[in-house]
Coordinates of C-alpha atoms and ligand atoms in Angstrom, one line a residue:
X1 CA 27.9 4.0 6.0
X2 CA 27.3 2.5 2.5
X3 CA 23.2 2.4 1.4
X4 CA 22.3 0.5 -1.4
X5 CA 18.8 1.2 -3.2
X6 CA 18.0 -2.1 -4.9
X7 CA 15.5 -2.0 -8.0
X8 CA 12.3 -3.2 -7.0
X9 CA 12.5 -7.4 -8.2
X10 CA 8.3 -7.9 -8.1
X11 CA 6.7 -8.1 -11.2
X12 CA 5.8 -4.7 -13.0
X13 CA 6.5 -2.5 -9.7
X14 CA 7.8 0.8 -11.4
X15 CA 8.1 2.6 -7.8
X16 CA 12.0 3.3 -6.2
X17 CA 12.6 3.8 -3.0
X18 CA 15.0 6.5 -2.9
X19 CA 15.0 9.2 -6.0
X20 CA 17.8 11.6 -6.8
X21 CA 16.6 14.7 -5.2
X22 CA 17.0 12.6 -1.5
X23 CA 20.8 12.0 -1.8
X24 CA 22.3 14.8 -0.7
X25 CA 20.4 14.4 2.7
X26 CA 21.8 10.7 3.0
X27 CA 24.8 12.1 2.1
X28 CA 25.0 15.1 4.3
X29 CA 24.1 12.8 7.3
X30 CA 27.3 10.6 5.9
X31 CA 25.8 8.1 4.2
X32 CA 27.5 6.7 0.7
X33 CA 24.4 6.0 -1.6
X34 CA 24.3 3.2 -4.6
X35 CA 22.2 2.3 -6.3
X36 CA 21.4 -0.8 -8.9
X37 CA 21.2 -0.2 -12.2
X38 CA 17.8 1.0 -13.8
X39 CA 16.2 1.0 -10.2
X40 CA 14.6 4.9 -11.1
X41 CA 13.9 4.1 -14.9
X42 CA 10.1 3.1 -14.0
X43 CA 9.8 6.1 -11.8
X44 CA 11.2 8.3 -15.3
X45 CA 14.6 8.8 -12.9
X46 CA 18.1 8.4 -14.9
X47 CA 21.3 5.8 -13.6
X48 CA 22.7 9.2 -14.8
X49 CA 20.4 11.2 -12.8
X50 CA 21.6 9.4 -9.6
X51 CA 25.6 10.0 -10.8
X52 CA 24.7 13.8 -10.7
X53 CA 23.0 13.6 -7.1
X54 CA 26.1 12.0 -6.1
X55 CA 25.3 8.4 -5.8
X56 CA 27.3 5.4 -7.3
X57 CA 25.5 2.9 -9.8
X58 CA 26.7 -0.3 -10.7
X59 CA 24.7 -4.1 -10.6
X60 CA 23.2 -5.5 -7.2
X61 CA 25.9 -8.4 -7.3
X62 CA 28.6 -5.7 -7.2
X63 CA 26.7 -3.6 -4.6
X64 CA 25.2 -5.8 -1.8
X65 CA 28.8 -7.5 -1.1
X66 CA 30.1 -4.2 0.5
X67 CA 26.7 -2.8 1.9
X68 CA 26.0 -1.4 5.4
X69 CA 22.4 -1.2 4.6
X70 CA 20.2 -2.3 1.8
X71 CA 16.5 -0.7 1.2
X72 CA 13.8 -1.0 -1.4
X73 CA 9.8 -0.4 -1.5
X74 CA 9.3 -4.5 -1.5
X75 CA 10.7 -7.1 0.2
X76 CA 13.8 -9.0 -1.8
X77 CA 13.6 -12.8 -2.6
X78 CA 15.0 -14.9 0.4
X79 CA 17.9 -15.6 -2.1
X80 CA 19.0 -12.4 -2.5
X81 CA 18.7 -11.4 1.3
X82 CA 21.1 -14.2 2.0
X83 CA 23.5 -12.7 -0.1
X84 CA 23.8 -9.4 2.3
X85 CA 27.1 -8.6 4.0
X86 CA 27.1 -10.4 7.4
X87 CA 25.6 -7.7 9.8
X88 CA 24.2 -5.4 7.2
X89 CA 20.5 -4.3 7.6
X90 CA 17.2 -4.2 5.5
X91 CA 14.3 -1.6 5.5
X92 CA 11.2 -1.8 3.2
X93 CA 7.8 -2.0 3.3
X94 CA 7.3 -5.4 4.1
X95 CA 4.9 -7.4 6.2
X96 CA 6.9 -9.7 8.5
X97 CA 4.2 -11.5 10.2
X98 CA 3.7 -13.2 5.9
X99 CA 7.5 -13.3 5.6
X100 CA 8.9 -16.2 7.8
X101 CA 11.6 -17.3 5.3
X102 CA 12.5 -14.0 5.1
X103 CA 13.2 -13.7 8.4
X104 CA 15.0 -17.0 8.3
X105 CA 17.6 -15.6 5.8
X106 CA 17.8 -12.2 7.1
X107 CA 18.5 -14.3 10.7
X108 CA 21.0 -16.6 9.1
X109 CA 23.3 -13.7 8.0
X110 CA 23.1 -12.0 11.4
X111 CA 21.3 -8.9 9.5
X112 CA 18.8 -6.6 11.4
X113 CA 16.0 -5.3 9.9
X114 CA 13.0 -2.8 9.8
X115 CA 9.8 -2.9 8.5
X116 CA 8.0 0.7 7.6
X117 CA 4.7 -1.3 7.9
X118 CA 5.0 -1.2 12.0
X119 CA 5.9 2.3 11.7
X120 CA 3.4 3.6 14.3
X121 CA 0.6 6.2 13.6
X122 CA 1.7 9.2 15.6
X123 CA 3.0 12.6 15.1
X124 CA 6.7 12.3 15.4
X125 CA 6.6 9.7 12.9
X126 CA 4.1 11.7 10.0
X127 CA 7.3 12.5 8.4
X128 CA 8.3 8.3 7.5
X129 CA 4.4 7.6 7.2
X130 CA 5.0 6.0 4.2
X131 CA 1.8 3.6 4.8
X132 CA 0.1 7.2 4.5
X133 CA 2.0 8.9 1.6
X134 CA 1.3 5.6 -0.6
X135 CA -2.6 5.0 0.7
X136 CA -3.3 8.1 -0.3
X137 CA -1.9 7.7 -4.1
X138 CA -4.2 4.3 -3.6
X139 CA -7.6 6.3 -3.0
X140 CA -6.5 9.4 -5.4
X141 CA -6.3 6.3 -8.2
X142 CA -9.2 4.6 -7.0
X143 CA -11.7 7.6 -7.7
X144 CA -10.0 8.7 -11.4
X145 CA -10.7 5.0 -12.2
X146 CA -14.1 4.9 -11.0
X147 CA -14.7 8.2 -12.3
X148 CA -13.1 7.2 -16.5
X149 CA -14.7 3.7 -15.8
X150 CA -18.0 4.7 -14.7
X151 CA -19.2 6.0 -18.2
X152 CA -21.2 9.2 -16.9
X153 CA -20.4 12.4 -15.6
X154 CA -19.1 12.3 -12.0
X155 CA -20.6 16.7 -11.8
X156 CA -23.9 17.9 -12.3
X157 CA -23.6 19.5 -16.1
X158 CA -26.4 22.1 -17.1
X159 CA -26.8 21.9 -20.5
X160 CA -28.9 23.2 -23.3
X161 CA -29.5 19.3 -24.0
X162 CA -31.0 19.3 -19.9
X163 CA -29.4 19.1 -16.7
X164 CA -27.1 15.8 -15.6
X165 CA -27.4 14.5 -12.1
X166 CA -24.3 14.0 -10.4
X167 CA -23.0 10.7 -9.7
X168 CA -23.3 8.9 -6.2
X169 CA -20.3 7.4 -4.7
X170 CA -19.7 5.4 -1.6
X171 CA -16.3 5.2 -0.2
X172 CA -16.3 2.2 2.4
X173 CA -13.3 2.8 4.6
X174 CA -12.8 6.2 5.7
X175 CA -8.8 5.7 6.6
X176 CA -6.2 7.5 4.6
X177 CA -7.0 6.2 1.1
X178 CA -10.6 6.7 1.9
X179 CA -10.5 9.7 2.5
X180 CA -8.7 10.8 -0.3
X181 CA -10.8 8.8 -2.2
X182 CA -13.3 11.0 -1.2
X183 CA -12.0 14.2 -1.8
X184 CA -11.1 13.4 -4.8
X185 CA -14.7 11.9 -6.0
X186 CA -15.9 15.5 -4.4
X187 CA -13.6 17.2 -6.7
X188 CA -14.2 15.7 -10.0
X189 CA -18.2 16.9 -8.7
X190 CA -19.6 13.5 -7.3
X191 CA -22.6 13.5 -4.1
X192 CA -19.8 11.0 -1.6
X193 CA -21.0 9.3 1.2
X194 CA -18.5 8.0 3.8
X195 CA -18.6 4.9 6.1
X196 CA -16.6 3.3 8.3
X197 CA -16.4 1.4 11.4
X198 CA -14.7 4.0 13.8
X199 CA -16.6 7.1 15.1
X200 CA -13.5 8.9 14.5
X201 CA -13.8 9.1 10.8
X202 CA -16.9 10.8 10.5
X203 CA -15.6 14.6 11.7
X204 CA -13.1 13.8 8.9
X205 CA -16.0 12.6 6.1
X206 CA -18.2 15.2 6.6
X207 CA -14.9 17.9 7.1
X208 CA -14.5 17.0 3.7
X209 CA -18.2 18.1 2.2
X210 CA -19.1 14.2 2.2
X211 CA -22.3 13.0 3.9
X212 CA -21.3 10.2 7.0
X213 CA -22.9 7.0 7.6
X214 CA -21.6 5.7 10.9
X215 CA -23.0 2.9 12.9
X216 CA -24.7 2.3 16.1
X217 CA -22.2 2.4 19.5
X218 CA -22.5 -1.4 19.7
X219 CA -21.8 -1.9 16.3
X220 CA -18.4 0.2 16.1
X221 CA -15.2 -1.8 15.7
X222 CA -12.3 0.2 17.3
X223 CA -8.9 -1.3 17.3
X224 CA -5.7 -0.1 18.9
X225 CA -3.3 2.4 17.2
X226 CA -6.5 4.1 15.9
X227 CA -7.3 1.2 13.6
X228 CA -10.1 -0.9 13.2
X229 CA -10.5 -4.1 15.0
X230 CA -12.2 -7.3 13.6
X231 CA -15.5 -7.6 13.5
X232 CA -17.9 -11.2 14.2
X233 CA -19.6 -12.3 11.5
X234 CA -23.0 -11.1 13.2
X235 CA -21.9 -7.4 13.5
X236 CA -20.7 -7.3 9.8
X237 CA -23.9 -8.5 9.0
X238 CA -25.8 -5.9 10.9
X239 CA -22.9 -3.0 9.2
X240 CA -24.2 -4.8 5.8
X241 CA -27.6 -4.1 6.4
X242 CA -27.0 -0.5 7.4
X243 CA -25.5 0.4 4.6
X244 CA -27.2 -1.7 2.3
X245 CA -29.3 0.9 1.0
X246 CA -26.8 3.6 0.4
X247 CA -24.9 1.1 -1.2
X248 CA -27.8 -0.1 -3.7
X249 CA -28.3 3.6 -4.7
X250 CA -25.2 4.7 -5.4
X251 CA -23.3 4.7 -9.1
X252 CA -19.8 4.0 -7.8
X253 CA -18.3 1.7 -4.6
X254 CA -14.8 2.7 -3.9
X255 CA -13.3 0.3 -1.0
X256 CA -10.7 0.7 1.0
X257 CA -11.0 -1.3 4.4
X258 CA -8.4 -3.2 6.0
X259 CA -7.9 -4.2 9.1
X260 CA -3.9 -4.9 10.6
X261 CA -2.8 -8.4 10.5
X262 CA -5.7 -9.8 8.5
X263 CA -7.4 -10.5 5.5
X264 CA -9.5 -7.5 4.4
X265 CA -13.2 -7.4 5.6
X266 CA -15.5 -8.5 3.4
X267 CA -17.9 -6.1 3.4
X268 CA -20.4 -6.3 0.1
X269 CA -21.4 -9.9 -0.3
X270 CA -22.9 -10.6 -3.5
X271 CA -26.4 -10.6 -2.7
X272 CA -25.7 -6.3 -2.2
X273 CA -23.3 -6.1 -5.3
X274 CA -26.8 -8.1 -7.7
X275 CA -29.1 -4.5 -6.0
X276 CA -26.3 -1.9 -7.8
X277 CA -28.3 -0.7 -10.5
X278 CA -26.9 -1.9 -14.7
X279 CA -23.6 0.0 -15.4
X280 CA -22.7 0.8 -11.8
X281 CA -19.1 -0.3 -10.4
X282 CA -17.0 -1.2 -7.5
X283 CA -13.5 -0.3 -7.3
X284 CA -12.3 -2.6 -4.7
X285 CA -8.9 -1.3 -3.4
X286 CA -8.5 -3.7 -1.0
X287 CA -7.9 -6.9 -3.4
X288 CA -4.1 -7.1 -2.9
X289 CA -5.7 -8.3 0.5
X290 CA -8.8 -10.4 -0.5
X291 CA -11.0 -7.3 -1.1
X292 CA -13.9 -6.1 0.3
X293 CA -16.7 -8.0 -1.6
X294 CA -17.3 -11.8 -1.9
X295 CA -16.5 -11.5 -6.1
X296 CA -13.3 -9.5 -5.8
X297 CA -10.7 -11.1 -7.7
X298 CA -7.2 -9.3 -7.5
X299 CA -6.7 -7.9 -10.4
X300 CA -9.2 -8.7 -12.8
X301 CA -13.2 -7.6 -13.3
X302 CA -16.1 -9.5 -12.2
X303 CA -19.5 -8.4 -13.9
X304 CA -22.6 -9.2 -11.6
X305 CA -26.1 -8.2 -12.4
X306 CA -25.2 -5.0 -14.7
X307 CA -22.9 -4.2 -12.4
X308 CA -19.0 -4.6 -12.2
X309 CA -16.5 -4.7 -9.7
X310 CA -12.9 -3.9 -9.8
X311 CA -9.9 -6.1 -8.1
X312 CA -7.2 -3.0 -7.9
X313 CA -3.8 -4.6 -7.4
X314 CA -1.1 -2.3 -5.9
X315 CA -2.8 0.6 -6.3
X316 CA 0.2 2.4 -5.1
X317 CA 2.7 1.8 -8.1
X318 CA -0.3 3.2 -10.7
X319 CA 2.0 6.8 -10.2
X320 CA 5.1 5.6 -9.4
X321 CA 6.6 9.6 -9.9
X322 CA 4.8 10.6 -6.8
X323 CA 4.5 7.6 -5.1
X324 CA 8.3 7.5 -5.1
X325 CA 9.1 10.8 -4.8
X326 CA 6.7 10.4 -1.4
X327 CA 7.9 7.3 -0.2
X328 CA 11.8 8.4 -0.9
X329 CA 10.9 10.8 0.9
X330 CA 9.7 9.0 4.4
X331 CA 12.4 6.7 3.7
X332 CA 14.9 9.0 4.0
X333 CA 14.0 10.9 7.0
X334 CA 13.9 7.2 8.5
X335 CA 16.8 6.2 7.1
X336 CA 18.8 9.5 8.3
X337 CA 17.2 8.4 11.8
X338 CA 19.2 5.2 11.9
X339 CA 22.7 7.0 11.5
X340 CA 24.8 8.8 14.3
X341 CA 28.1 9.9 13.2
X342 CA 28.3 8.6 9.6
X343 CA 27.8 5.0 11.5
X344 CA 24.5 3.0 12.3
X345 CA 22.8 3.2 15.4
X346 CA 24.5 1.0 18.1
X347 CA 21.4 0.8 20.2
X348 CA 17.6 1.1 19.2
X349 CA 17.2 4.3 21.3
X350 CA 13.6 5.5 20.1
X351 CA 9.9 4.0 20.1
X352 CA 10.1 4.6 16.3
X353 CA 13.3 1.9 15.8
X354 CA 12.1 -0.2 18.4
X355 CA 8.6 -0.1 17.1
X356 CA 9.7 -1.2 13.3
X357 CA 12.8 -3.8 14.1
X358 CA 12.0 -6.9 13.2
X359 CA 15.7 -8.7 13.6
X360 CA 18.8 -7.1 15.5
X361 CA 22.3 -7.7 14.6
X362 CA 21.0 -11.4 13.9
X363 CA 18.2 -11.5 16.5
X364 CA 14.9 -11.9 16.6
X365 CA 13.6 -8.4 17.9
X366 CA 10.3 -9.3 18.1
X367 CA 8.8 -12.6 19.1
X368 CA 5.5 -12.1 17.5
X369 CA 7.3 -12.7 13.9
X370 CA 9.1 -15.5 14.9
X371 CA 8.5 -18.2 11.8
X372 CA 6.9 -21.3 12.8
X373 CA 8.6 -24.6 12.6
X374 CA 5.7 -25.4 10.0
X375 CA 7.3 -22.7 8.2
X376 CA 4.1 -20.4 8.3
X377 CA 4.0 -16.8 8.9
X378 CA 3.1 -15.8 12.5
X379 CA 0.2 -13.4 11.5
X380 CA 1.8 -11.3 14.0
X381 CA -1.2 -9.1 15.6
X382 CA -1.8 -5.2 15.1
X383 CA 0.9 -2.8 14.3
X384 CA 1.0 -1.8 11.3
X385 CA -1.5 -1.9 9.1
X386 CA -0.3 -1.7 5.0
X387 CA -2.5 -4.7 3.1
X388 CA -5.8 -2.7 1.8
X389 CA -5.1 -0.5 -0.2
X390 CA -1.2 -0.1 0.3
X391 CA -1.1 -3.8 0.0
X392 CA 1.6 -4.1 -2.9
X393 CA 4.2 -2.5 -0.6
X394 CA 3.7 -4.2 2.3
X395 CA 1.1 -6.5 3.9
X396 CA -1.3 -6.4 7.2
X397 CA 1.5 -9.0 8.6
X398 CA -0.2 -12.6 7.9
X399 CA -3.0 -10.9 5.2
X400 CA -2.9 -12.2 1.6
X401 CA 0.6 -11.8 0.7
X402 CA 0.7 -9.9 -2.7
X403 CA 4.2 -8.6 -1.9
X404 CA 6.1 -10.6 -4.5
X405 CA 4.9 -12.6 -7.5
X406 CA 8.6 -11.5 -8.6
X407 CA 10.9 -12.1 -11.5
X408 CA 14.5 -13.0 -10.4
X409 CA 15.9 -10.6 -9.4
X410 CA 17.8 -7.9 -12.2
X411 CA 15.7 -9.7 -14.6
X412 CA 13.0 -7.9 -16.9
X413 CA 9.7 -8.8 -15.1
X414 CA 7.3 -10.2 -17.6
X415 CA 3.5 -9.0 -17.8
X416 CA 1.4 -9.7 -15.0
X417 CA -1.4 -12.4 -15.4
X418 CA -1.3 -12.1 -18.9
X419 CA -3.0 -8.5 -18.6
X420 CA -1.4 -5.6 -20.1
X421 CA -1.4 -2.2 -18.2
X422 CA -4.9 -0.5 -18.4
X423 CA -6.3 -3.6 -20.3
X424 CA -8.3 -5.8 -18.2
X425 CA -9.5 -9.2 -18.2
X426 CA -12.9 -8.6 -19.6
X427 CA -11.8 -5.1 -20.6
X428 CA -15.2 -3.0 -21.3
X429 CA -15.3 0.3 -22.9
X430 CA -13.2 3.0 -21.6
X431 CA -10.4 0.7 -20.8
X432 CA -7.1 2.6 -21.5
X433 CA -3.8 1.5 -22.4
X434 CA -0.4 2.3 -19.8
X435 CA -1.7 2.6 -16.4
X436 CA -3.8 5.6 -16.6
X437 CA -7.3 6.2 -14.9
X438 CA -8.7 3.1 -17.0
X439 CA -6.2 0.8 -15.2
X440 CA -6.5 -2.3 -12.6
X441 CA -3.1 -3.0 -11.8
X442 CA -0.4 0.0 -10.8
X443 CA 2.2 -2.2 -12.3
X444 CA 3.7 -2.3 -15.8
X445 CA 4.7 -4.7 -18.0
Ligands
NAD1 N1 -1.5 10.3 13.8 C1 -1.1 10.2 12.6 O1 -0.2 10.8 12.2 C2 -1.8 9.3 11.7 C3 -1.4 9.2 10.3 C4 -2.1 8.3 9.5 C5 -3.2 7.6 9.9 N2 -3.6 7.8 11.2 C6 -4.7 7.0 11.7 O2 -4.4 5.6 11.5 C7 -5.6 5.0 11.3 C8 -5.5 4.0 10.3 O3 -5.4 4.7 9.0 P1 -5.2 3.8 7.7 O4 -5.6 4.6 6.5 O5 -3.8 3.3 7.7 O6 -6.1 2.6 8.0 P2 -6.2 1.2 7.3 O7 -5.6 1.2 6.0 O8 -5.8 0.2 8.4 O9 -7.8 1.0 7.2 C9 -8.5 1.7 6.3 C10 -9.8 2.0 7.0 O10 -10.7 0.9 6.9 C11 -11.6 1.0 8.0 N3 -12.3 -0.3 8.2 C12 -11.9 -1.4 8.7 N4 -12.8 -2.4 8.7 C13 -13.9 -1.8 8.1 C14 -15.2 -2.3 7.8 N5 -15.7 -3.5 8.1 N6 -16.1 -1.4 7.2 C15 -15.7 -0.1 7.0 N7 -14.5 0.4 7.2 C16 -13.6 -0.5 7.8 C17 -10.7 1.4 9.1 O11 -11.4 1.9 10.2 C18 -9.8 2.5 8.5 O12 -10.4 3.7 8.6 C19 -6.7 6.0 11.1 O13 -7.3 6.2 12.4 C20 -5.9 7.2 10.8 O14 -6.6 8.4 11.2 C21 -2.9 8.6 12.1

């Protein structure tokens, strides 16, 4: 069975799917890896590199014509996905529910295909979680850049000169990136308060040193699949006015909710971003999505009152070494999943392939994503949940669909909105250059 690991076509993604270390499992489970040219260089990984793993590298046009299956982190153009071998099969990160003309292509070549975004949340599957292994290098990046754009100390410091309070930060949205958000604000030395809508996640905030604001029985939003559901307007507004307060007093917002198969809540409406005190900040991880306030713009900063607020755009892709060397990781064990013999699967014989097919051999596997004649998306419901802050990977199906302001594909994606790494529109102080802590967008130029 021939794989072939395309270079990721959207616009400053420096994330692979599959790095060298992973091919002598594909290959051990008799799987022929290639991959397109450059696809490692912006996760620091070597064509040459991938020769001495044992993989093939040669140009997408040469590659696709022959391939069993094709992967990458984000979904192709509908161009190129026409140009697949009759039959072959596509997995990424992708939300299908936005993608009806992908489906359309992928239906017209007869391809099957799998999204990791419906990859459901249990056990057996922790080891393909890649909506985990890239939410939580989403809330890891979301507390360094509060933390080197805040401009005081996140720890207490005793010093001869007097004693330093520690900062206060909120983390709304206490799922994976949350919560490493949190520990990670903890680290660095920061007083972290928790919130969310389900019960669950308190034991978890406060198992992490962090103090827990939940929410009244009635006022808990509990979806299926252990996510959240949607909330009516009247309930957000009672959430807003119980957190109101801890919001107000705190020196950093880091947010991270997201709900599956919609637009992100919008949580902090401006009214509660004008009470943050001057030189406070929100670091909104959700803006691939909408965000979570009513200024977020996706990837730019919005000043209000002293205050500012962050629009984080694929927060993911700000590490891309460990975010791919992750994400190869779950995509591998999946991938290694869907071969018997050398050959693909002939029938989808586990919850985990049945769960994440989206076409089969040229049919629609689930009706949910079927595109509509007006050509719109069919916001499929819950499953999956990736917009938030795994957004540039994937997308809650029917969400903002960030997934691909591409270049075509093979060509050199130019900047992004005009905005270089680590500089932002409106760049303040502390601002840094590549995509370290100071940056809004994990992408490069
Ligand atoms: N069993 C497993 O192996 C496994 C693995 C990973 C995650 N999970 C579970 O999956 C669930 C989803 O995790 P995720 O990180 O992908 O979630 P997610 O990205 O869908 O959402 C992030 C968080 O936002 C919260 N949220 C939604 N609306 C909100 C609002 N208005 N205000 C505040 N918070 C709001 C959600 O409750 C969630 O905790 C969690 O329960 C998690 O524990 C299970």
């Amino acid at each position: 069975m021939k794989l072939v690991v395309l270079r990721e076509a959207a616009r400053g993604e420096r994330r692979v799917a599959v790095i060298p270390p992973s091919v002598p499992s594909l290959t051990a489970a008799g799987v022929e890896v290639a991959v397109e040219t450059g696809a490692g260089r912006g996760a620091l990984w070597s064509d040459h590199a991938y020769l001495e793993a044992g993989a093939t590298v040669a140009p997408a046009g040469e590659l696709l014509r022959d391939a069993d299956v094709v992967t990458s982190i984000r979904l192709p153009s509908p161009a190129l996905l026409g140009e697949l071998r009759p039959g072959a099969t596509y997995v990424g990160l992708w939300s299908p529910g936005a993608e009806p003309e992908a489906i359309r292509a992928l239906l017209a070549v007869g391809a099957s295909s799998f999204s990791l975004e419906l990859l459901p949340r249990i056990t057996r599957a922790q080891s393909m979680d890649v909506l985990s292994s890239q939410a939580t290098v989403a809330g890891y990046h979301g507390a360094l850049l509060a933390a080197a754009r805040l401009g005081r100390f996140f720890p207490m410091l005793m010093t001869a000169a007097g004693t330093i309070p520690p900062a206060k930060v909120f983390v709304l949205g206490a799922g994976v990136a949350g919560l490493q958000a949190i520990a990670t604000a903890r680290r660095l030395g920061a007083v972290v308060t928790g919130h969310d809508v389900r019960a669950a996640a308190g034991g978890e905030v406060e198992s992490l040193g962090a103090r827990f604001v939940g929410l009244p029985a009635a006022d808990l939003a509990e979806g299926e699949g252990g996510y959240a559901a949607a909330q009516p307007e009247e309930q957000l507004r009672r959430q807003r006015e119980a957190i109101a307060d801890s919001v107000a007093g705190s020196d950093a917002v880091i947010t991270t909710a997201a709900i599956p198969g919609r637009r992100a809540p919008v949580v902090l409406t401006e009214g509660m971003l004008a009470r943050l005190a001057p030189g406070s900040l929100v670091v909104d991880l959700a803006a691939d999505s909408g965000g979570n306030t009513e200024l977020t713009k996706p990837g730019e900063e919005v000043h209000v009152g002293g205050a500012t607020v962050l629009g984080v755009t694929n927060p993911p892709g700000s590490m891309p070494v460990h975010a791919s060397q992750l994400y190869s990781r779950n995509v591998t064990t999946f991938l290694v999943s869907l071969v018997r013999g050398g050959a693909l699967v002939e029938e989808l014989e586990d919850e985990i392939l049945e769960s994440t097919c989206v076409t089969w051999k040229g049919q629609l596997r689930q009706q949910r994503f079927a595109p509509t004649a007006g050509g719109e998306g069919s916001r499929g419901g819950a499953g999956g949940s990736t917009q938030g802050p795994t957004a540039a990977g994937g997308a809650h199906a029917g969400a903002v669909s960030a997934t691909r302001p591409e270049a075509a594909h093979g060509t050199e994606p130019e900047a992004a909105h005009g905005t270089e790494p680590g500089a932002v529109r409106g760049t303040e102080p502390g601002a840094t250059g590549g995509t370290g802590p100071g940056a809004l967008d994990g992408s490069d130029r």
